[in-house]
PDB file of C-alpha atoms in Angstrom:
ATOM      1  CA  MET H  18       8.981  42.212  19.816  1.00 39.00           C
ATOM      2  CA  LYS H  19      11.856  39.834  19.332  1.00 34.00           C
ATOM      3  CA  ARG H  20       9.627  37.119  20.806  1.00 39.00           C
ATOM      4  CA  ALA H  21       6.807  37.914  18.366  1.00 36.00           C
ATOM      5  CA  VAL H  22       9.153  37.981  15.370  1.00 36.00           C
ATOM      6  CA  LEU H  23      10.683  34.555  16.467  1.00 33.00           C
ATOM      7  CA  CYS H  24       7.257  32.980  16.892  1.00 38.00           C
ATOM      8  CA  LEU H  25       6.179  34.331  13.444  1.00 32.00           C
ATOM      9  CA  LEU H  26       9.518  32.841  11.954  1.00 31.00           C
ATOM     10  CA  ILE H  27       8.954  29.474  13.569  1.00 31.00           C
ATOM     11  CA  LEU H  28       5.359  29.456  12.227  1.00 33.00           C
ATOM     12  CA  CYS H  29       6.438  30.228   8.718  1.00 34.00           C
ATOM     13  CA  MET H  30       9.149  27.538   8.885  1.00 35.00           C
ATOM     14  CA  LEU H  31       6.494  25.093   9.964  1.00 37.00           C
ATOM     15  CA  LEU H  32       4.071  26.011   7.317  1.00 38.00           C
ATOM     16  CA  GLY H  33       6.882  26.004   4.792  1.00 41.00           C
ATOM     17  CA  GLY H  34       7.996  22.670   5.880  1.00 41.00           C
ATOM     18  CA  CYS H  35       4.542  21.252   5.461  1.00 39.00           C
ATOM     19  CA  ARG H  36       4.426  22.507   1.988  1.00 39.00           C
ATOM     20  CA  ILE H  37       7.748  21.019   0.977  1.00 39.00           C
ATOM     21  CA  HIS H  38       7.653  17.790   2.925  1.00 42.00           C
ATOM     22  CA  ARG H  39       3.863  17.053   3.322  1.00 50.00           C
ATOM     23  CA  ARG H  40       2.778  13.571   2.507  1.00 55.00           C
ATOM     24  CA  GLU H  41       0.210  13.613  -0.419  1.00 71.00           C
ATOM     25  CA  LYS H  42      -3.040  11.874  -0.301  1.00 93.00           C
ATOM     26  CA  PRO H  43      -2.631   8.073  -0.886  1.00 96.00           C
ATOM     27  CA  TYR H  44      -3.124   7.065  -4.580  1.00 97.00           C
ATOM     28  CA  PHE H  45      -4.198   3.858  -6.037  1.00 97.00           C
ATOM     29  CA  GLU H  46      -4.901   2.350  -9.502  1.00 98.00           C
ATOM     30  CA  THR H  47      -6.259  -0.917 -10.827  1.00 98.00           C
ATOM     31  CA  ARG H  48      -5.222  -2.479 -14.260  1.00 98.00           C
ATOM     32  CA  PHE H  49      -5.505  -5.873 -15.860  1.00 97.00           C
ATOM     33  CA  LEU H  50      -2.046  -7.302 -16.322  1.00 97.00           C
ATOM     34  CA  LEU H  51      -0.545 -10.802 -16.133  1.00 95.00           C
ATOM     35  CA  ASP H  52      -3.953 -12.294 -16.835  1.00 91.00           C
ATOM     36  CA  THR H  53      -5.268 -10.910 -13.499  1.00 93.00           C
ATOM     37  CA  VAL H  54      -6.609  -7.726 -11.876  1.00 96.00           C
ATOM     38  CA  CYS H  55      -3.823  -5.778 -10.292  1.00 97.00           C
ATOM     39  CA  THR H  56      -4.327  -3.111  -7.658  1.00 98.00           C
ATOM     40  CA  VAL H  57      -1.421  -0.982  -6.421  1.00 98.00           C
ATOM     41  CA  ARG H  58      -1.761   1.543  -3.548  1.00 98.00           C
ATOM     42  CA  ALA H  59       0.971   4.015  -2.183  1.00 98.00           C
ATOM     43  CA  GLY H  60       1.433   6.661   0.234  1.00 97.00           C
ATOM     44  CA  GLY H  61       4.023   9.129   1.218  1.00 94.00           C
ATOM     45  CA  GLU H  62       5.637  11.638  -1.188  1.00 89.00           C
ATOM     46  CA  ASN H  63       4.647  11.361  -4.771  1.00 92.00           C
ATOM     47  CA  PRO H  64       2.318   8.357  -4.472  1.00 97.00           C
ATOM     48  CA  LYS H  65       1.024   8.585  -8.030  1.00 97.00           C
ATOM     49  CA  GLU H  66       4.472   8.403  -9.443  1.00 98.00           C
ATOM     50  CA  ALA H  67       5.237   5.387  -7.304  1.00 98.00           C
ATOM     51  CA  VAL H  68       2.130   3.637  -8.490  1.00 98.00           C
ATOM     52  CA  LEU H  69       2.752   4.561 -12.121  1.00 98.00           C
ATOM     53  CA  ALA H  70       6.439   3.226 -11.713  1.00 98.00           C
ATOM     54  CA  ALA H  71       5.080   0.039 -10.306  1.00 98.00           C
ATOM     55  CA  PHE H  72       2.849  -0.576 -13.339  1.00 98.00           C
ATOM     56  CA  SER H  73       5.527   0.257 -15.680  1.00 98.00           C
ATOM     57  CA  VAL H  74       7.647  -2.512 -14.205  1.00 98.00           C
ATOM     58  CA  ILE H  75       4.810  -4.936 -14.285  1.00 98.00           C
ATOM     59  CA  GLU H  76       4.155  -4.256 -17.902  1.00 98.00           C
ATOM     60  CA  GLU H  77       7.872  -4.793 -18.653  1.00 98.00           C
ATOM     61  CA  ILE H  78       7.643  -8.236 -16.944  1.00 98.00           C
ATOM     62  CA  GLN H  79       4.359  -9.142 -18.752  1.00 97.00           C
ATOM     63  CA  ASN H  80       5.947  -8.500 -22.130  1.00 97.00           C
ATOM     64  CA  ALA H  81       8.843 -10.604 -21.269  1.00 97.00           C
ATOM     65  CA  VAL H  82       7.059 -13.692 -19.907  1.00 97.00           C
ATOM     66  CA  ASN H  83       3.843 -13.711 -21.885  1.00 96.00           C
ATOM     67  CA  PHE H  84       3.471 -17.299 -23.042  1.00 95.00           C
ATOM     68  CA  TYR H  85       1.095 -16.289 -25.902  1.00 93.00           C
ATOM     69  CA  ASP H  86       3.069 -13.239 -27.266  1.00 96.00           C
ATOM     70  CA  GLU H  87       5.416 -14.496 -30.021  1.00 96.00           C
ATOM     71  CA  ASN H  88       7.640 -11.537 -29.289  1.00 97.00           C
ATOM     72  CA  SER H  89       8.247 -12.380 -25.641  1.00 98.00           C
ATOM     73  CA  VAL H  90      11.448 -13.865 -24.241  1.00 98.00           C
ATOM     74  CA  VAL H  91       9.460 -16.939 -23.145  1.00 98.00           C
ATOM     75  CA  SER H  92       8.240 -17.508 -26.602  1.00 98.00           C
ATOM     76  CA  ALA H  93      11.670 -17.217 -27.989  1.00 98.00           C
ATOM     77  CA  PHE H  94      13.002 -19.908 -25.653  1.00 98.00           C
ATOM     78  CA  ASN H  95      10.006 -22.099 -26.475  1.00 98.00           C
ATOM     79  CA  ARG H  96      10.865 -21.898 -30.241  1.00 98.00           C
ATOM     80  CA  ALA H  97      14.440 -22.517 -29.786  1.00 98.00           C
ATOM     81  CA  ALA H  98      16.047 -25.831 -30.584  1.00 98.00           C
ATOM     82  CA  ALA H  99      17.764 -28.066 -28.037  1.00 98.00           C
ATOM     83  CA  HIS H 100      21.295 -27.149 -26.908  1.00 98.00           C
ATOM     84  CA  VAL H 101      20.972 -23.536 -28.194  1.00 98.00           C
ATOM     85  CA  PRO H 102      21.376 -21.078 -25.264  1.00 98.00           C
ATOM     86  CA  VAL H 103      18.688 -18.497 -25.216  1.00 98.00           C
ATOM     87  CA  SER H 104      19.683 -15.014 -23.692  1.00 98.00           C
ATOM     88  CA  LEU H 105      17.200 -13.922 -21.069  1.00 98.00           C
ATOM     89  CA  ASP H 106      16.359 -10.343 -19.933  1.00 97.00           C
ATOM     90  CA  ALA H 107      17.053  -9.632 -16.169  1.00 97.00           C
ATOM     91  CA  HIS H 108      13.394 -10.238 -15.222  1.00 97.00           C
ATOM     92  CA  THR H 109      13.157 -13.603 -16.896  1.00 98.00           C
ATOM     93  CA  ALA H 110      16.424 -14.675 -15.672  1.00 98.00           C
ATOM     94  CA  ALA H 111      15.499 -13.847 -12.040  1.00 98.00           C
ATOM     95  CA  ILE H 112      12.393 -15.704 -12.247  1.00 98.00           C
ATOM     96  CA  ALA H 113      14.013 -18.813 -13.796  1.00 98.00           C
ATOM     97  CA  GLU H 114      16.768 -18.975 -11.274  1.00 98.00           C
ATOM     98  CA  THR H 115      14.326 -19.017  -8.265  1.00 98.00           C
ATOM     99  CA  ALA H 116      11.867 -21.272 -10.087  1.00 98.00           C
ATOM    100  CA  LEU H 117      14.539 -23.866 -10.743  1.00 98.00           C
ATOM    101  CA  THR H 118      15.624 -23.705  -7.128  1.00 98.00           C
ATOM    102  CA  VAL H 119      12.120 -24.447  -5.935  1.00 98.00           C
ATOM    103  CA  SER H 120      11.639 -27.140  -8.563  1.00 98.00           C
ATOM    104  CA  ALA H 121      14.616 -29.044  -7.274  1.00 98.00           C
ATOM    105  CA  ALA H 122      13.675 -28.638  -3.596  1.00 98.00           C
ATOM    106  CA  SER H 123      10.196 -29.702  -4.263  1.00 98.00           C
ATOM    107  CA  ASP H 124      11.383 -32.641  -6.359  1.00 97.00           C
ATOM    108  CA  GLY H 125       9.424 -31.204  -9.348  1.00 97.00           C
ATOM    109  CA  ALA H 126       6.138 -30.441  -7.510  1.00 97.00           C
ATOM    110  CA  PHE H 127       6.616 -27.007  -8.918  1.00 97.00           C
ATOM    111  CA  ASP H 128       7.960 -27.135 -12.554  1.00 98.00           C
ATOM    112  CA  ILE H 129       8.023 -24.377 -15.155  1.00 98.00           C
ATOM    113  CA  THR H 130       8.391 -26.956 -17.866  1.00 98.00           C
ATOM    114  CA  VAL H 131       4.743 -28.169 -17.449  1.00 97.00           C
ATOM    115  CA  ALA H 132       3.805 -26.094 -20.344  1.00 96.00           C
ATOM    116  CA  PRO H 133       3.516 -28.842 -22.929  1.00 97.00           C
ATOM    117  CA  VAL H 134       0.792 -30.358 -20.804  1.00 96.00           C
ATOM    118  CA  SER H 135      -0.913 -27.333 -19.360  1.00 94.00           C
ATOM    119  CA  ARG H 136      -1.553 -26.031 -22.951  1.00 92.00           C
ATOM    120  CA  LEU H 137      -3.718 -29.024 -23.603  1.00 94.00           C
ATOM    121  CA  TRP H 138      -6.162 -28.134 -20.874  1.00 93.00           C
ATOM    122  CA  PRO H 139      -8.939 -25.380 -21.506  1.00 90.00           C
ATOM    123  CA  PHE H 140      -8.125 -23.237 -18.449  1.00 86.00           C
ATOM    124  CA  HIS H 141      -7.901 -19.922 -20.224  1.00 75.00           C
ATOM    125  CA  GLY H 142     -11.439 -19.203 -21.421  1.00 67.00           C
ATOM    126  CA  GLU H 143     -11.544 -21.474 -24.414  1.00 62.00           C
ATOM    127  CA  GLU H 144     -15.177 -22.307 -25.572  1.00 63.00           C
ATOM    128  CA  ASP H 145     -14.277 -25.911 -26.236  1.00 77.00           C
ATOM    129  CA  LEU H 146     -14.230 -27.464 -22.729  1.00 85.00           C
ATOM    130  CA  THR H 147     -12.865 -30.884 -23.274  1.00 89.00           C
ATOM    131  CA  VAL H 148     -10.481 -33.169 -21.352  1.00 93.00           C
ATOM    132  CA  PRO H 149      -7.270 -34.208 -23.096  1.00 94.00           C
ATOM    133  CA  SER H 150      -6.869 -37.833 -23.936  1.00 95.00           C
ATOM    134  CA  GLU H 151      -4.537 -40.040 -22.044  1.00 96.00           C
ATOM    135  CA  THR H 152      -2.365 -40.404 -25.194  1.00 97.00           C
ATOM    136  CA  GLU H 153      -2.076 -36.689 -25.551  1.00 97.00           C
ATOM    137  CA  ILE H 154      -0.988 -36.157 -21.904  1.00 97.00           C
ATOM    138  CA  SER H 155       1.330 -39.090 -22.047  1.00 97.00           C
ATOM    139  CA  GLU H 156       3.133 -37.593 -25.141  1.00 97.00           C
ATOM    140  CA  ALA H 157       3.316 -34.131 -23.706  1.00 97.00           C
ATOM    141  CA  GLU H 158       4.548 -35.442 -20.428  1.00 97.00           C
ATOM    142  CA  LYS H 159       7.795 -36.744 -22.183  1.00 97.00           C
ATOM    143  CA  LYS H 160       8.784 -33.062 -22.611  1.00 97.00           C
ATOM    144  CA  VAL H 161       8.280 -32.213 -18.931  1.00 98.00           C
ATOM    145  CA  GLY H 162      10.933 -31.981 -16.303  1.00 98.00           C
ATOM    146  CA  TYR H 163      12.944 -29.172 -14.829  1.00 98.00           C
ATOM    147  CA  GLN H 164      16.031 -31.350 -15.175  1.00 98.00           C
ATOM    148  CA  LYS H 165      15.774 -30.687 -18.964  1.00 98.00           C
ATOM    149  CA  LEU H 166      16.778 -27.032 -18.351  1.00 98.00           C
ATOM    150  CA  ILE H 167      20.269 -25.545 -17.945  1.00 98.00           C
ATOM    151  CA  PHE H 168      20.312 -22.026 -16.513  1.00 98.00           C
ATOM    152  CA  SER H 169      23.583 -20.038 -16.589  1.00 98.00           C
ATOM    153  CA  LYS H 170      23.388 -17.145 -14.181  1.00 96.00           C
ATOM    154  CA  GLU H 171      26.893 -16.041 -15.337  1.00 97.00           C
ATOM    155  CA  ASN H 172      25.767 -15.916 -19.027  1.00 97.00           C
ATOM    156  CA  GLY H 173      22.084 -14.990 -18.399  1.00 97.00           C
ATOM    157  CA  THR H 174      21.042 -17.905 -20.637  1.00 98.00           C
ATOM    158  CA  LEU H 175      18.591 -20.816 -20.523  1.00 98.00           C
ATOM    159  CA  THR H 176      19.044 -23.941 -22.552  1.00 98.00           C
ATOM    160  CA  LYS H 177      16.880 -26.960 -23.255  1.00 98.00           C
ATOM    161  CA  THR H 178      18.406 -30.382 -23.455  1.00 98.00           C
ATOM    162  CA  GLU H 179      15.693 -31.877 -25.656  1.00 98.00           C
ATOM    163  CA  ASP H 180      13.580 -30.492 -28.600  1.00 98.00           C
ATOM    164  CA  GLY H 181      10.058 -29.627 -27.656  1.00 97.00           C
ATOM    165  CA  VAL H 182      10.634 -28.507 -24.058  1.00 98.00           C
ATOM    166  CA  MET H 183       8.686 -25.387 -23.167  1.00 98.00           C
ATOM    167  CA  ILE H 184       8.308 -23.136 -20.144  1.00 98.00           C
ATOM    168  CA  ASP H 185       5.498 -21.158 -18.641  1.00 97.00           C
ATOM    169  CA  LEU H 186       6.194 -18.783 -16.067  1.00 97.00           C
ATOM    170  CA  GLY H 187       2.721 -18.012 -15.000  1.00 92.00           C
ATOM    171  CA  GLY H 188       3.198 -19.819 -11.723  1.00 93.00           C
ATOM    172  CA  ALA H 189       5.935 -17.355 -10.695  1.00 97.00           C
ATOM    173  CA  ALA H 190       5.724 -14.198 -12.635  1.00 97.00           C
ATOM    174  CA  LYS H 191       3.112 -12.386 -10.407  1.00 97.00           C
ATOM    175  CA  GLY H 192       5.103 -13.006  -7.307  1.00 97.00           C
ATOM    176  CA  TYR H 193       8.310 -11.694  -9.012  1.00 98.00           C
ATOM    177  CA  ALA H 194       6.328  -8.639 -10.281  1.00 98.00           C
ATOM    178  CA  ALA H 195       5.099  -7.864  -6.817  1.00 98.00           C
ATOM    179  CA  ASP H 196       8.728  -7.809  -5.631  1.00 98.00           C
ATOM    180  CA  ALA H 197       9.973  -5.782  -8.586  1.00 98.00           C
ATOM    181  CA  ALA H 198       7.132  -3.332  -8.513  1.00 98.00           C
ATOM    182  CA  ALA H 199       7.631  -2.742  -4.790  1.00 98.00           C
ATOM    183  CA  ASP H 200      11.224  -1.923  -5.295  1.00 98.00           C
ATOM    184  CA  ALA H 201      10.266   0.665  -7.944  1.00 98.00           C
ATOM    185  CA  MET H 202       7.730   2.227  -5.704  1.00 98.00           C
ATOM    186  CA  ARG H 203      10.484   2.617  -2.910  1.00 97.00           C
ATOM    187  CA  GLN H 204      12.791   4.190  -5.402  1.00 97.00           C
ATOM    188  CA  SER H 205      10.068   6.592  -6.399  1.00 96.00           C
ATOM    189  CA  GLY H 206       9.761   7.767  -2.738  1.00 95.00           C
ATOM    190  CA  ALA H 207       6.691   5.779  -1.543  1.00 97.00           C
ATOM    191  CA  ALA H 208       6.587   5.443   2.282  1.00 97.00           C
ATOM    192  CA  TRP H 209       4.323   2.589   2.107  1.00 98.00           C
ATOM    193  CA  GLY H 210       2.773   0.357  -0.530  1.00 98.00           C
ATOM    194  CA  LEU H 211       0.250  -2.259  -1.006  1.00 97.00           C
ATOM    195  CA  LEU H 212       0.036  -4.487  -4.015  1.00 98.00           C
ATOM    196  CA  ASP H 213      -2.543  -7.049  -4.825  1.00 97.00           C
ATOM    197  CA  LEU H 214      -1.703  -8.907  -8.064  1.00 96.00           C
ATOM    198  CA  GLY H 215      -4.646 -11.541  -8.210  1.00 89.00           C
ATOM    199  CA  GLY H 216      -3.920 -13.444  -4.922  1.00 82.00           C
ATOM    200  CA  ASN H 217      -0.322 -12.255  -4.572  1.00 94.00           C
ATOM    201  CA  VAL H 218      -0.227  -9.635  -1.869  1.00 97.00           C
ATOM    202  CA  TYR H 219       2.784  -7.563  -1.027  1.00 98.00           C
ATOM    203  CA  ALA H 220       2.946  -4.832   1.610  1.00 98.00           C
ATOM    204  CA  PHE H 221       5.833  -2.663   2.767  1.00 97.00           C
ATOM    205  CA  GLY H 222       6.166   0.384   5.114  1.00 97.00           C
ATOM    206  CA  LYS H 223       3.904   1.223   7.896  1.00 96.00           C
ATOM    207  CA  ASN H 224       0.125   0.703   7.477  1.00 95.00           C
ATOM    208  CA  PRO H 225      -1.268   4.199   8.021  1.00 94.00           C
ATOM    209  CA  ASN H 226      -4.607   2.841   9.232  1.00 92.00           C
ATOM    210  CA  ARG H 227      -3.233   0.726  12.091  1.00 93.00           C
ATOM    211  CA  ARG H 228      -1.504   2.161  15.188  1.00 93.00           C
ATOM    212  CA  ASP H 229       1.122  -0.671  15.130  1.00 94.00           C
ATOM    213  CA  GLY H 230       1.733  -0.053  11.470  1.00 94.00           C
ATOM    214  CA  SER H 231       1.210  -3.754  10.626  1.00 95.00           C
ATOM    215  CA  TRP H 232      -0.815  -5.119   7.634  1.00 96.00           C
ATOM    216  CA  GLN H 233      -3.460  -7.901   7.844  1.00 93.00           C
ATOM    217  CA  VAL H 234      -3.992 -10.042   4.817  1.00 93.00           C
ATOM    218  CA  GLY H 235      -6.982 -12.310   4.809  1.00 90.00           C
ATOM    219  CA  ILE H 236      -6.874 -15.943   3.498  1.00 89.00           C
ATOM    220  CA  GLN H 237      -9.836 -16.709   1.434  1.00 82.00           C
ATOM    221  CA  VAL H 238     -12.201 -19.547   2.269  1.00 81.00           C
ATOM    222  CA  PRO H 239     -12.020 -21.923  -0.760  1.00 80.00           C
ATOM    223  CA  TYR H 240     -15.312 -21.714  -2.988  1.00 74.00           C
ATOM    224  CA  ALA H 241     -16.764 -19.042  -0.705  1.00 77.00           C
ATOM    225  CA  ALA H 242     -17.780 -15.537  -1.717  1.00 76.00           C
ATOM    226  CA  ALA H 243     -14.889 -13.121  -2.396  1.00 75.00           C
ATOM    227  CA  GLY H 244     -13.850 -11.511   0.850  1.00 75.00           C
ATOM    228  CA  THR H 245     -14.899 -14.468   3.117  1.00 80.00           C
ATOM    229  CA  TYR H 246     -11.716 -15.209   5.151  1.00 80.00           C
ATOM    230  CA  GLU H 247     -11.023 -18.078   7.441  1.00 82.00           C
ATOM    231  CA  GLU H 248      -7.824 -16.417   9.057  1.00 84.00           C
ATOM    232  CA  SER H 249      -5.551 -13.566   8.548  1.00 88.00           C
ATOM    233  CA  VAL H 250      -1.790 -13.092   8.293  1.00 92.00           C
ATOM    234  CA  THR H 251       0.079 -10.221   9.974  1.00 92.00           C
ATOM    235  CA  VAL H 252       2.748  -8.527   7.832  1.00 93.00           C
ATOM    236  CA  THR H 253       5.073  -6.031   9.401  1.00 90.00           C
ATOM    237  CA  ASP H 254       7.634  -3.879   7.676  1.00 88.00           C
ATOM    238  CA  CYS H 255       7.521  -5.792   4.310  1.00 94.00           C
ATOM    239  CA  GLY H 256       6.495  -9.157   3.058  1.00 96.00           C
ATOM    240  CA  ALA H 257       4.197 -11.166   0.901  1.00 97.00           C
ATOM    241  CA  VAL H 258       1.239 -13.504   1.284  1.00 97.00           C
ATOM    242  CA  VAL H 259       0.543 -15.601  -1.814  1.00 96.00           C
ATOM    243  CA  SER H 260      -2.340 -18.097  -2.244  1.00 94.00           C
ATOM    244  CA  SER H 261      -2.931 -20.935  -4.590  1.00 92.00           C
ATOM    245  CA  GLY H 262      -6.111 -23.066  -4.669  1.00 90.00           C
ATOM    246  CA  THR H 263      -8.137 -25.455  -6.613  1.00 89.00           C
ATOM    247  CA  TYR H 264     -11.111 -22.992  -6.397  1.00 84.00           C
ATOM    248  CA  GLN H 265      -9.290 -20.154  -8.351  1.00 83.00           C
ATOM    249  CA  ARG H 266      -9.670 -21.597 -11.885  1.00 87.00           C
ATOM    250  CA  GLY H 267     -11.335 -24.692 -13.469  1.00 89.00           C
ATOM    251  CA  PHE H 268     -14.117 -26.178 -15.505  1.00 88.00           C
ATOM    252  CA  ALA H 269     -16.660 -28.958 -15.219  1.00 89.00           C
ATOM    253  CA  TYR H 270     -17.025 -31.704 -17.854  1.00 89.00           C
ATOM    254  CA  ASP H 271     -19.283 -34.623 -17.733  1.00 89.00           C
ATOM    255  CA  GLY H 272     -20.107 -33.912 -14.111  1.00 89.00           C
ATOM    256  CA  VAL H 273     -16.456 -33.701 -13.030  1.00 91.00           C
ATOM    257  CA  TYR H 274     -14.608 -30.577 -11.852  1.00 91.00           C
ATOM    258  CA  TYR H 275     -11.143 -30.181 -13.233  1.00 93.00           C
ATOM    259  CA  HIS H 276      -8.986 -27.468 -11.419  1.00 93.00           C
ATOM    260  CA  HIS H 277      -5.964 -25.718 -12.927  1.00 93.00           C
ATOM    261  CA  VAL H 278      -3.328 -26.901 -10.596  1.00 94.00           C
ATOM    262  CA  LEU H 279      -1.655 -29.589 -12.624  1.00 96.00           C
ATOM    263  CA  ASP H 280       0.647 -32.211 -11.055  1.00 97.00           C
ATOM    264  CA  PRO H 281       3.766 -31.984 -13.410  1.00 97.00           C
ATOM    265  CA  LYS H 282       4.528 -35.825 -12.889  1.00 95.00           C
ATOM    266  CA  SER H 283       0.943 -36.871 -14.047  1.00 96.00           C
ATOM    267  CA  GLY H 284      -0.200 -34.130 -16.339  1.00 96.00           C
ATOM    268  CA  TYR H 285      -3.691 -34.065 -14.558  1.00 96.00           C
ATOM    269  CA  PRO H 286      -5.048 -31.877 -11.960  1.00 95.00           C
ATOM    270  CA  ALA H 287      -3.299 -32.585  -8.701  1.00 94.00           C
ATOM    271  CA  LYS H 288      -4.973 -34.935  -6.282  1.00 92.00           C
ATOM    272  CA  THR H 289      -4.415 -32.711  -3.313  1.00 87.00           C
ATOM    273  CA  GLU H 290      -5.693 -33.141   0.248  1.00 83.00           C
ATOM    274  CA  THR H 291      -6.445 -29.561   0.544  1.00 88.00           C
ATOM    275  CA  GLU H 292      -8.209 -26.886  -1.489  1.00 89.00           C
ATOM    276  CA  GLY H 293      -5.952 -23.909  -0.873  1.00 92.00           C
ATOM    277  CA  VAL H 294      -2.619 -23.002   0.493  1.00 95.00           C
ATOM    278  CA  SER H 295      -1.162 -19.524   1.379  1.00 96.00           C
ATOM    279  CA  ILE H 296       2.452 -18.805   1.829  1.00 97.00           C
ATOM    280  CA  ALA H 297       3.905 -15.855   3.762  1.00 97.00           C
ATOM    281  CA  ALA H 298       7.415 -14.950   2.943  1.00 97.00           C
ATOM    282  CA  LYS H 299       9.709 -11.873   2.466  1.00 97.00           C
ATOM    283  CA  SER H 300       9.875 -12.630  -1.238  1.00 97.00           C
ATOM    284  CA  ALA H 301       6.740 -12.824  -3.161  1.00 98.00           C
ATOM    285  CA  LEU H 302       8.458 -14.750  -5.901  1.00 98.00           C
ATOM    286  CA  VAL H 303       9.427 -17.404  -3.442  1.00 98.00           C
ATOM    287  CA  ALA H 304       5.912 -17.557  -1.945  1.00 98.00           C
ATOM    288  CA  ASP H 305       4.357 -17.826  -5.474  1.00 97.00           C
ATOM    289  CA  CYS H 306       6.419 -20.980  -6.450  1.00 98.00           C
ATOM    290  CA  LEU H 307       6.036 -22.354  -2.945  1.00 98.00           C
ATOM    291  CA  SER H 308       2.193 -21.993  -2.916  1.00 97.00           C
ATOM    292  CA  THR H 309       1.843 -24.179  -5.903  1.00 96.00           C
ATOM    293  CA  ALA H 310       4.431 -26.712  -4.705  1.00 97.00           C
ATOM    294  CA  CYS H 311       2.823 -27.013  -1.315  1.00 97.00           C
ATOM    295  CA  LEU H 312      -0.615 -27.343  -2.733  1.00 96.00           C
ATOM    296  CA  ILE H 313       0.442 -30.420  -4.552  1.00 96.00           C
ATOM    297  CA  LEU H 314       2.547 -31.774  -1.836  1.00 96.00           C
ATOM    298  CA  GLY H 315       0.070 -31.679   0.920  1.00 94.00           C
ATOM    299  CA  ARG H 316       0.272 -30.332   4.457  1.00 94.00           C
ATOM    300  CA  GLU H 317       3.113 -32.528   5.869  1.00 95.00           C
ATOM    301  CA  SER H 318       5.604 -32.283   2.992  1.00 96.00           C
ATOM    302  CA  GLY H 319       4.362 -28.705   2.071  1.00 97.00           C
ATOM    303  CA  THR H 320       4.955 -27.390   5.404  1.00 97.00           C
ATOM    304  CA  ALA H 321       8.585 -28.844   5.567  1.00 98.00           C
ATOM    305  CA  LEU H 322       9.253 -27.444   2.240  1.00 98.00           C
ATOM    306  CA  ALA H 323       8.205 -23.883   3.217  1.00 98.00           C
ATOM    307  CA  ASN H 324      10.306 -24.163   6.356  1.00 97.00           C
ATOM    308  CA  ARG H 325      13.294 -24.852   4.190  1.00 97.00           C
ATOM    309  CA  PHE H 326      12.806 -21.452   2.661  1.00 98.00           C
ATOM    310  CA  GLY H 327      12.076 -19.545   5.900  1.00 97.00           C
ATOM    311  CA  ALA H 328       8.368 -19.153   4.909  1.00 97.00           C
ATOM    312  CA  GLU H 329       5.220 -19.860   6.792  1.00 97.00           C
ATOM    313  CA  SER H 330       2.467 -22.077   5.273  1.00 96.00           C
ATOM    314  CA  TYR H 331      -1.252 -21.843   5.869  1.00 95.00           C
ATOM    315  CA  PHE H 332      -3.381 -24.795   4.611  1.00 94.00           C
ATOM    316  CA  SER H 333      -7.191 -24.539   4.276  1.00 88.00           C
ATOM    317  CA  ARG H 334      -9.166 -26.364   6.835  1.00 69.00           C
ATOM    318  CA  GLU H 335     -10.287 -29.732   5.370  1.00 58.00           C
TER     319      GLU H 335
END
C-alpha cells in the first residue's frame, strides 16, 4: 500500500512538474522593421513573450536611428550645428561607439558619415534612377569623414566638427538590434532564439533540431536564387553571421549596374574584388560593421581586419 501511494505521489509530482516547467511550443513572428524583413524565433518557457520583447526593442532602435524620421535621434544630430554636443539615447550611443572603433581600425572603409553622399544615390526605391554628377559627389565628399565626429562616452554625446556632417547608422543598426533583441529574449526566459534581420543572423542557446545543439547558417551565393548557399557557418552557444554584398541592392543605368556599397573615400560604389562577404562574430554589431569594411577592403586586408576583432571572414568565391 505504501509502495502504491509512493508511486502515485511520484507520478503526480512528475505530471505537476511538467505542467509548471514544461517548455512551450516554439513561437516565431515576422515583421518589416529597419527597412528589412525581420523574423524572430524562440523556444523554452514563454517563447511568445520573448519574441514580442525582441520586437519591442527592435522598434525602439528603429525609432532612434531612422534617417528619414525627423523625430529620431539621428535626425536631431544631422540638423545640429557644428561644435554643439547632441545627447544620444543608449542605443544610438552604443552603435556610434562601436562604429567609430571599426571606422578607425579600417581607415575609413566603414564610415557612418557617408550619409551626405549616400543620399544622392537612388538605392531606396526612388522612381528617378539617375547617377549623381561628379560635382555633386565631390561637394558631398567634403562632409564625409569619421574624424569629423567627437564621441563622448562619459556624457553620451556626439559632436560634429563641421557644419553639414551627417550620419547614417543603416550599416550597423541591424547588427546592434540583433544583439539587443537577443538580450531581451534571454531576459524573458527564452532557452534558445534565432533572429534573422535581413542578412543579419544571430543564434543563441541549443538548437532543438540538432543533436549537438549547434546552428548552421548558410552563406548566400551572390546573385543566385534565395536559399542557394555556397557554404555554411556553424554557430555554437551564441553568435552572429552577417553578410554584405554587391548583390543585395542596386540599380542599372545606361547599361551599368550600380550596387549600394559605397566607398566613403570616393563616393561611388566600391570597386571590390568580391561580390559578398560574411562575418562570424560573437557580436552582431561588430560583424555588421566589419562586413561592409571587409567588402570594400578585399580579401587580404579584410581578413586581417576581421582577425583584429576576433571574427572570422568568408569571402565569396570569385
